[in-house]
Amino acid sequence: MSYFSDRTLVYQPTTTMVYPHVHYPTDHKLPIESIYAEVIESLPPKPNAETANRRYVLLAVVAMCLAVIAVALTLVIVSGALGRGGPKVPLWSPRIEQPTETTERPSVPLPRVNSFVVVGRPHARKPIALRQLRAHHQKSHSGATATATATTPEPVSQLPAVNGIFWTDSAEASVPGGFQQRQAMHWKATVRAARFVDVREGCGRMQNRLVELNGQVLACARYRQNNDQIQGELFSFYLAQQLGIHNVVPVVATRAGGKQWSDVAPKIQQARWQPNRPVILSRYLDDLEPAYIPELLRDKNRHLHPSDVTNMTRSQIQELVQWSDLIVFDYLTANLDRVVNNLYNLQWNPGMMDAPAHNLLKDPRTGLLVFLDNESGLVHGYRLLEKYHSYHKTLLQSLCVFRRQTMHQVRHLLNMSSEQLAQVMQSAFQSNSPGIDQYLPSLPQRSIDTLRLRLKHVAEQVDKCEAQYYDSVDQL
């Protein structure tokens, strides 16, 4: 036990305390300071600092030597492996650079931001052997081909393009097949059987999305808050099919819910799609380029008459045949977001008619014109006829060459009653997008009546042109 004596702390053990080399009797009083001194004296001496430093230096030298040996062994192993892959070349020989040939795809202008079609992922690269073969073939024939292309323009077509006020069979045969009924049916079956695996930004503005179906099939999804634009896109496509105009991309309306969309449910919520709002899906198209308004239709004296179709190439005739359908189609639907858009903006920009046509793209491989973004047709455009009718009328009155089959279908629809025409459009709606009529109304009766009136206007324009070019016209 411990106690204080004369303010000096004294240790008084009750039993004998044993230290390494000192024995203290029980009755011996020892100050604490002396105990510490005894313990300190009994500690072993500190090692010499100089000796420790030498040991550290020796260990560092040994570690560096081992590292150098390891690097040398690694280099020997790698050089041996590389040497087995080809002929041995002395280290001091100069390096021989092998020439390489690369082929680059021509750049494709991007569609406008509100386009239904996007330029997507680059195509998978061909195998090296095939790319080298193509490069060799192009190199061996590039001189003659490039010279011929640069110096030899496309020859003027020797076949007659116009018979009276109608395009000839040879002129219509030059037009690509486009999107036929069988392709529309195949797209509908693809959408109904598909499972959606990805949804990402793309295909235009706002809430539109680029969606991927199983099997690496890509589609553009258009989502709108109001019914007018959804109805316009759907029923414009149905009308194009009835007219035999195959330049409109097939569309299908569906709802983004159920098992088909379960894998992408979080991304649908992120896109702020409502579960009961229809979504319009169109097949993804690639490698399209802007299309321009023909020079015959650019200035104030625009016209496309039989007398204008002379000394033209096959490509020019092919394009004008499709433009005659486009003018008729946009007049019937009152589409205000294509050529009318260019005409309307002339008041601010005098060069608008020289710019690419709005919502119109071209497939450079086939020459097919693709009529995009028809959401303003038949409903929204009809509400704004008072503002834009003069532009539609100007374009229709400039046209006096037509496709015979298109005009036949115009008269066929015109001969229907209002109820029959409404039934035709409703049947197409239910067949193409089954079940969606519970979430989206059919085409309003007011739109049906306006459509019949505009069918009559087109027929009257045909009659007017027939009277003007009567002597050389074959009757329908």
CSV table of N, CA and C in Angstrom, one decimal, residues 340-417:
chain,number,residue,atom,x,y,z
A,340,VAL,N,-46.0,23.9,-97.1
A,340,VAL,CA,-46.6,25.1,-96.7
A,340,VAL,C,-45.8,25.8,-95.6
A,341,ASN,N,-45.0,25.1,-94.8
A,341,ASN,CA,-44.2,25.7,-93.9
A,341,ASN,C,-43.1,26.6,-94.6
A,342,ASN,N,-42.5,26.0,-95.7
A,342,ASN,CA,-41.6,26.8,-96.4
A,342,ASN,C,-42.2,28.1,-97.0
A,343,LEU,N,-43.4,27.9,-97.6
A,343,LEU,CA,-44.1,29.0,-98.2
A,343,LEU,C,-44.5,30.1,-97.2
A,344,TYR,N,-44.9,29.7,-96.0
A,344,TYR,CA,-45.4,30.6,-95.0
A,344,TYR,C,-44.2,31.5,-94.5
A,345,ASN,N,-43.0,30.8,-94.4
A,345,ASN,CA,-41.8,31.5,-93.9
A,345,ASN,C,-41.1,32.4,-94.9
A,346,LEU,N,-41.6,32.4,-96.1
A,346,LEU,CA,-41.0,33.3,-97.1
A,346,LEU,C,-41.1,34.8,-96.7
A,347,GLN,N,-42.1,35.1,-95.9
A,347,GLN,CA,-42.3,36.5,-95.5
A,347,GLN,C,-41.1,37.0,-94.6
A,348,TRP,N,-40.4,36.1,-94.0
A,348,TRP,CA,-39.3,36.4,-93.2
A,348,TRP,C,-37.9,36.0,-93.8
A,349,ASN,N,-38.0,35.0,-94.6
A,349,ASN,CA,-36.7,34.5,-95.2
A,349,ASN,C,-36.9,34.2,-96.7
A,350,PRO,N,-36.4,35.1,-97.6
A,350,PRO,CA,-36.7,34.9,-99.0
A,350,PRO,C,-36.0,33.7,-99.6
A,351,GLY,N,-35.1,33.1,-98.9
A,351,GLY,CA,-34.5,31.9,-99.4
A,351,GLY,C,-35.1,30.6,-98.9
A,352,MET,N,-36.3,30.6,-98.3
A,352,MET,CA,-36.9,29.4,-97.8
A,352,MET,C,-37.2,28.3,-98.8
A,353,MET,N,-37.5,28.8,-100.1
A,353,MET,CA,-37.8,27.8,-101.1
A,353,MET,C,-36.6,27.1,-101.6
A,354,ASP,N,-35.4,27.6,-101.3
A,354,ASP,CA,-34.2,27.0,-101.7
A,354,ASP,C,-33.7,26.1,-100.6
A,355,ALA,N,-34.3,26.2,-99.4
A,355,ALA,CA,-33.9,25.3,-98.3
A,355,ALA,C,-34.5,23.9,-98.4
A,356,PRO,N,-34.1,22.9,-97.7
A,356,PRO,CA,-34.7,21.6,-97.7
A,356,PRO,C,-36.2,21.7,-97.4
A,357,ALA,N,-37.0,20.9,-98.0
A,357,ALA,CA,-38.4,20.9,-97.7
A,357,ALA,C,-38.6,20.4,-96.2
A,358,HIS,N,-39.5,21.0,-95.5
A,358,HIS,CA,-39.7,20.6,-94.1
A,358,HIS,C,-40.4,19.3,-94.1
A,359,ASN,N,-39.9,18.4,-93.2
A,359,ASN,CA,-40.5,17.1,-92.9
A,359,ASN,C,-40.6,16.2,-94.2
A,360,LEU,N,-39.6,16.3,-95.0
A,360,LEU,CA,-39.5,15.5,-96.2
A,360,LEU,C,-38.0,15.1,-96.4
A,361,LEU,N,-37.8,13.8,-96.4
A,361,LEU,CA,-36.5,13.2,-96.6
A,361,LEU,C,-36.5,12.3,-97.8
A,362,LYS,N,-35.3,11.9,-98.2
A,362,LYS,CA,-35.1,11.1,-99.4
A,362,LYS,C,-34.1,10.0,-99.1
A,363,ASP,N,-34.4,8.9,-99.7
A,363,ASP,CA,-33.5,7.7,-99.6
A,363,ASP,C,-32.6,7.8,-100.8
A,364,PRO,N,-31.3,8.1,-100.5
A,364,PRO,CA,-30.4,8.3,-101.7
A,364,PRO,C,-30.1,7.0,-102.5
A,365,ARG,N,-30.4,5.8,-101.8
A,365,ARG,CA,-30.2,4.6,-102.5
A,365,ARG,C,-31.2,4.2,-103.6
A,366,THR,N,-32.5,4.7,-103.3
A,366,THR,CA,-33.6,4.3,-104.2
A,366,THR,C,-34.3,5.6,-104.8
A,367,GLY,N,-34.1,6.7,-104.2
A,367,GLY,CA,-34.8,7.9,-104.7
A,367,GLY,C,-36.1,8.1,-104.1
A,368,LEU,N,-36.5,7.2,-103.2
A,368,LEU,CA,-37.9,7.3,-102.5
A,368,LEU,C,-37.9,8.6,-101.7
A,369,LEU,N,-39.0,9.4,-101.8
A,369,LEU,CA,-39.3,10.5,-100.9
A,369,LEU,C,-40.1,9.9,-99.8
A,370,VAL,N,-39.8,10.3,-98.6
A,370,VAL,CA,-40.5,9.9,-97.4
A,370,VAL,C,-41.2,11.0,-96.7
A,371,PHE,N,-42.5,10.9,-96.7
A,371,PHE,CA,-43.4,12.0,-96.1
A,371,PHE,C,-43.5,11.7,-94.6
A,372,LEU,N,-42.8,12.6,-93.8
A,372,LEU,CA,-42.7,12.5,-92.4
A,372,LEU,C,-43.6,13.4,-91.6
A,373,ASP,N,-43.9,13.1,-90.4
A,373,ASP,CA,-44.5,14.0,-89.4
A,373,ASP,C,-45.8,14.5,-90.0
A,374,ASN,N,-46.8,13.7,-90.1
A,374,ASN,CA,-48.1,14.1,-90.7
A,374,ASN,C,-49.1,14.4,-89.6
A,375,GLU,N,-48.7,14.7,-88.4
A,375,GLU,CA,-49.6,14.9,-87.3
A,375,GLU,C,-50.5,16.1,-87.4
A,376,SER,N,-50.2,17.0,-88.3
A,376,SER,CA,-51.1,18.2,-88.4
A,376,SER,C,-52.2,17.9,-89.4
A,377,GLY,N,-52.2,16.7,-90.0
A,377,GLY,CA,-53.2,16.4,-91.0
A,377,GLY,C,-54.6,16.1,-90.5
A,378,LEU,N,-55.6,16.5,-91.3
A,378,LEU,CA,-57.0,16.0,-91.1
A,378,LEU,C,-57.7,16.6,-89.9
A,379,VAL,N,-57.0,17.0,-88.8
A,379,VAL,CA,-57.7,17.5,-87.6
A,379,VAL,C,-57.1,18.9,-87.3
A,380,HIS,N,-55.9,19.0,-86.9
A,380,HIS,CA,-55.3,20.3,-86.5
A,380,HIS,C,-55.2,21.2,-87.7
A,381,GLY,N,-54.8,20.7,-88.9
A,381,GLY,CA,-54.7,21.5,-90.1
A,381,GLY,C,-56.0,22.0,-90.5
A,382,TYR,N,-57.1,21.2,-90.4
A,382,TYR,CA,-58.4,21.6,-90.7
A,382,TYR,C,-58.9,22.8,-89.9
A,383,ARG,N,-58.5,22.8,-88.6
A,383,ARG,CA,-58.9,24.0,-87.8
A,383,ARG,C,-58.2,25.3,-88.2
A,384,LEU,N,-57.1,25.2,-88.9
A,384,LEU,CA,-56.4,26.4,-89.3
A,384,LEU,C,-56.5,26.7,-90.7
A,385,LEU,N,-57.5,26.2,-91.4
A,385,LEU,CA,-57.6,26.4,-92.8
A,385,LEU,C,-57.8,27.8,-93.2
A,386,GLU,N,-58.4,28.6,-92.4
A,386,GLU,CA,-58.6,30.0,-92.7
A,386,GLU,C,-57.3,30.7,-92.8
A,387,LYS,N,-56.3,30.3,-92.1
A,387,LYS,CA,-55.0,30.9,-92.1
A,387,LYS,C,-54.1,30.4,-93.2
A,388,TYR,N,-54.2,29.1,-93.5
A,388,TYR,CA,-53.2,28.5,-94.4
A,388,TYR,C,-53.8,28.0,-95.7
A,389,HIS,N,-55.1,28.1,-95.9
A,389,HIS,CA,-55.7,27.6,-97.2
A,389,HIS,C,-55.2,28.2,-98.4
A,390,SER,N,-54.8,29.4,-98.4
A,390,SER,CA,-54.3,30.1,-99.6
A,390,SER,C,-53.0,29.4,-100.1
A,391,TYR,N,-52.2,28.9,-99.2
A,391,TYR,CA,-50.9,28.2,-99.5
A,391,TYR,C,-51.2,26.9,-100.2
A,392,HIS,N,-52.2,26.1,-99.6
A,392,HIS,CA,-52.5,24.8,-100.1
A,392,HIS,C,-53.1,25.0,-101.5
A,393,LYS,N,-54.0,26.0,-101.7
A,393,LYS,CA,-54.6,26.3,-103.0
A,393,LYS,C,-53.6,26.6,-104.0
A,394,THR,N,-52.6,27.4,-103.7
A,394,THR,CA,-51.6,27.8,-104.6
A,394,THR,C,-50.8,26.6,-105.2
A,395,LEU,N,-50.5,25.7,-104.3
A,395,LEU,CA,-49.8,24.5,-104.7
A,395,LEU,C,-50.6,23.6,-105.6
A,396,LEU,N,-51.9,23.4,-105.2
A,396,LEU,CA,-52.8,22.5,-106.0
A,396,LEU,C,-53.0,23.1,-107.4
A,397,GLN,N,-53.2,24.4,-107.5
A,397,GLN,CA,-53.5,25.0,-108.8
A,397,GLN,C,-52.3,25.0,-109.7
A,398,SER,N,-51.1,24.8,-109.1
A,398,SER,CA,-49.9,24.8,-109.9
A,398,SER,C,-49.6,23.4,-110.5
A,399,LEU,N,-50.5,22.5,-110.2
A,399,LEU,CA,-50.3,21.1,-110.6
A,399,LEU,C,-51.2,20.7,-111.7
A,400,CYS,N,-50.7,20.2,-112.8
A,400,CYS,CA,-51.5,19.7,-113.9
A,400,CYS,C,-51.0,18.3,-114.5
A,401,VAL,N,-50.2,17.6,-113.7
A,401,VAL,CA,-49.7,16.3,-114.1
A,401,VAL,C,-50.0,15.4,-112.8
A,402,PHE,N,-50.7,14.3,-113.0
A,402,PHE,CA,-51.1,13.4,-111.9
A,402,PHE,C,-50.8,12.0,-112.2
A,403,ARG,N,-50.7,11.2,-111.1
A,403,ARG,CA,-50.7,9.8,-111.2
A,403,ARG,C,-52.1,9.2,-111.5
A,404,ARG,N,-52.2,8.4,-112.5
A,404,ARG,CA,-53.5,7.9,-112.8
A,404,ARG,C,-54.2,7.1,-111.7
A,405,GLN,N,-53.4,6.3,-111.0
A,405,GLN,CA,-54.0,5.5,-109.9
A,405,GLN,C,-54.4,6.3,-108.8
A,406,THR,N,-53.7,7.3,-108.5
A,406,THR,CA,-54.0,8.2,-107.4
A,406,THR,C,-55.3,8.9,-107.7
A,407,MET,N,-55.5,9.4,-108.9
A,407,MET,CA,-56.7,10.1,-109.2
A,407,MET,C,-57.9,9.2,-109.3
A,408,HIS,N,-57.7,7.9,-109.7
A,408,HIS,CA,-58.8,6.9,-109.6
A,408,HIS,C,-59.3,6.7,-108.2
A,409,GLN,N,-58.3,6.7,-107.2
A,409,GLN,CA,-58.7,6.5,-105.8
A,409,GLN,C,-59.4,7.7,-105.3
A,410,VAL,N,-59.0,8.9,-105.7
A,410,VAL,CA,-59.6,10.1,-105.3
A,410,VAL,C,-61.1,10.1,-105.7
A,411,ARG,N,-61.4,9.7,-106.9
A,411,ARG,CA,-62.8,9.7,-107.4
A,411,ARG,C,-63.5,8.6,-106.7
A,412,HIS,N,-62.9,7.5,-106.4
A,412,HIS,CA,-63.5,6.4,-105.7
A,412,HIS,C,-64.0,6.8,-104.3
A,413,LEU,N,-63.1,7.5,-103.5
A,413,LEU,CA,-63.5,8.0,-102.2
A,413,LEU,C,-64.5,9.1,-102.3
A,414,LEU,N,-64.4,9.9,-103.3
A,414,LEU,CA,-65.4,11.0,-103.5
A,414,LEU,C,-66.8,10.4,-103.7
A,415,ASN,N,-66.9,9.3,-104.4
A,415,ASN,CA,-68.2,8.7,-104.7
A,415,ASN,C,-68.9,8.1,-103.5
A,416,MET,N,-68.1,7.9,-102.4
A,416,MET,CA,-68.7,7.4,-101.2
A,416,MET,C,-69.5,8.4,-100.5
A,417,SER,N,-70.5,8.0,-99.7
A,417,SER,CA,-71.2,8.9,-98.9
A,417,SER,C,-70.3,9.3,-97.7
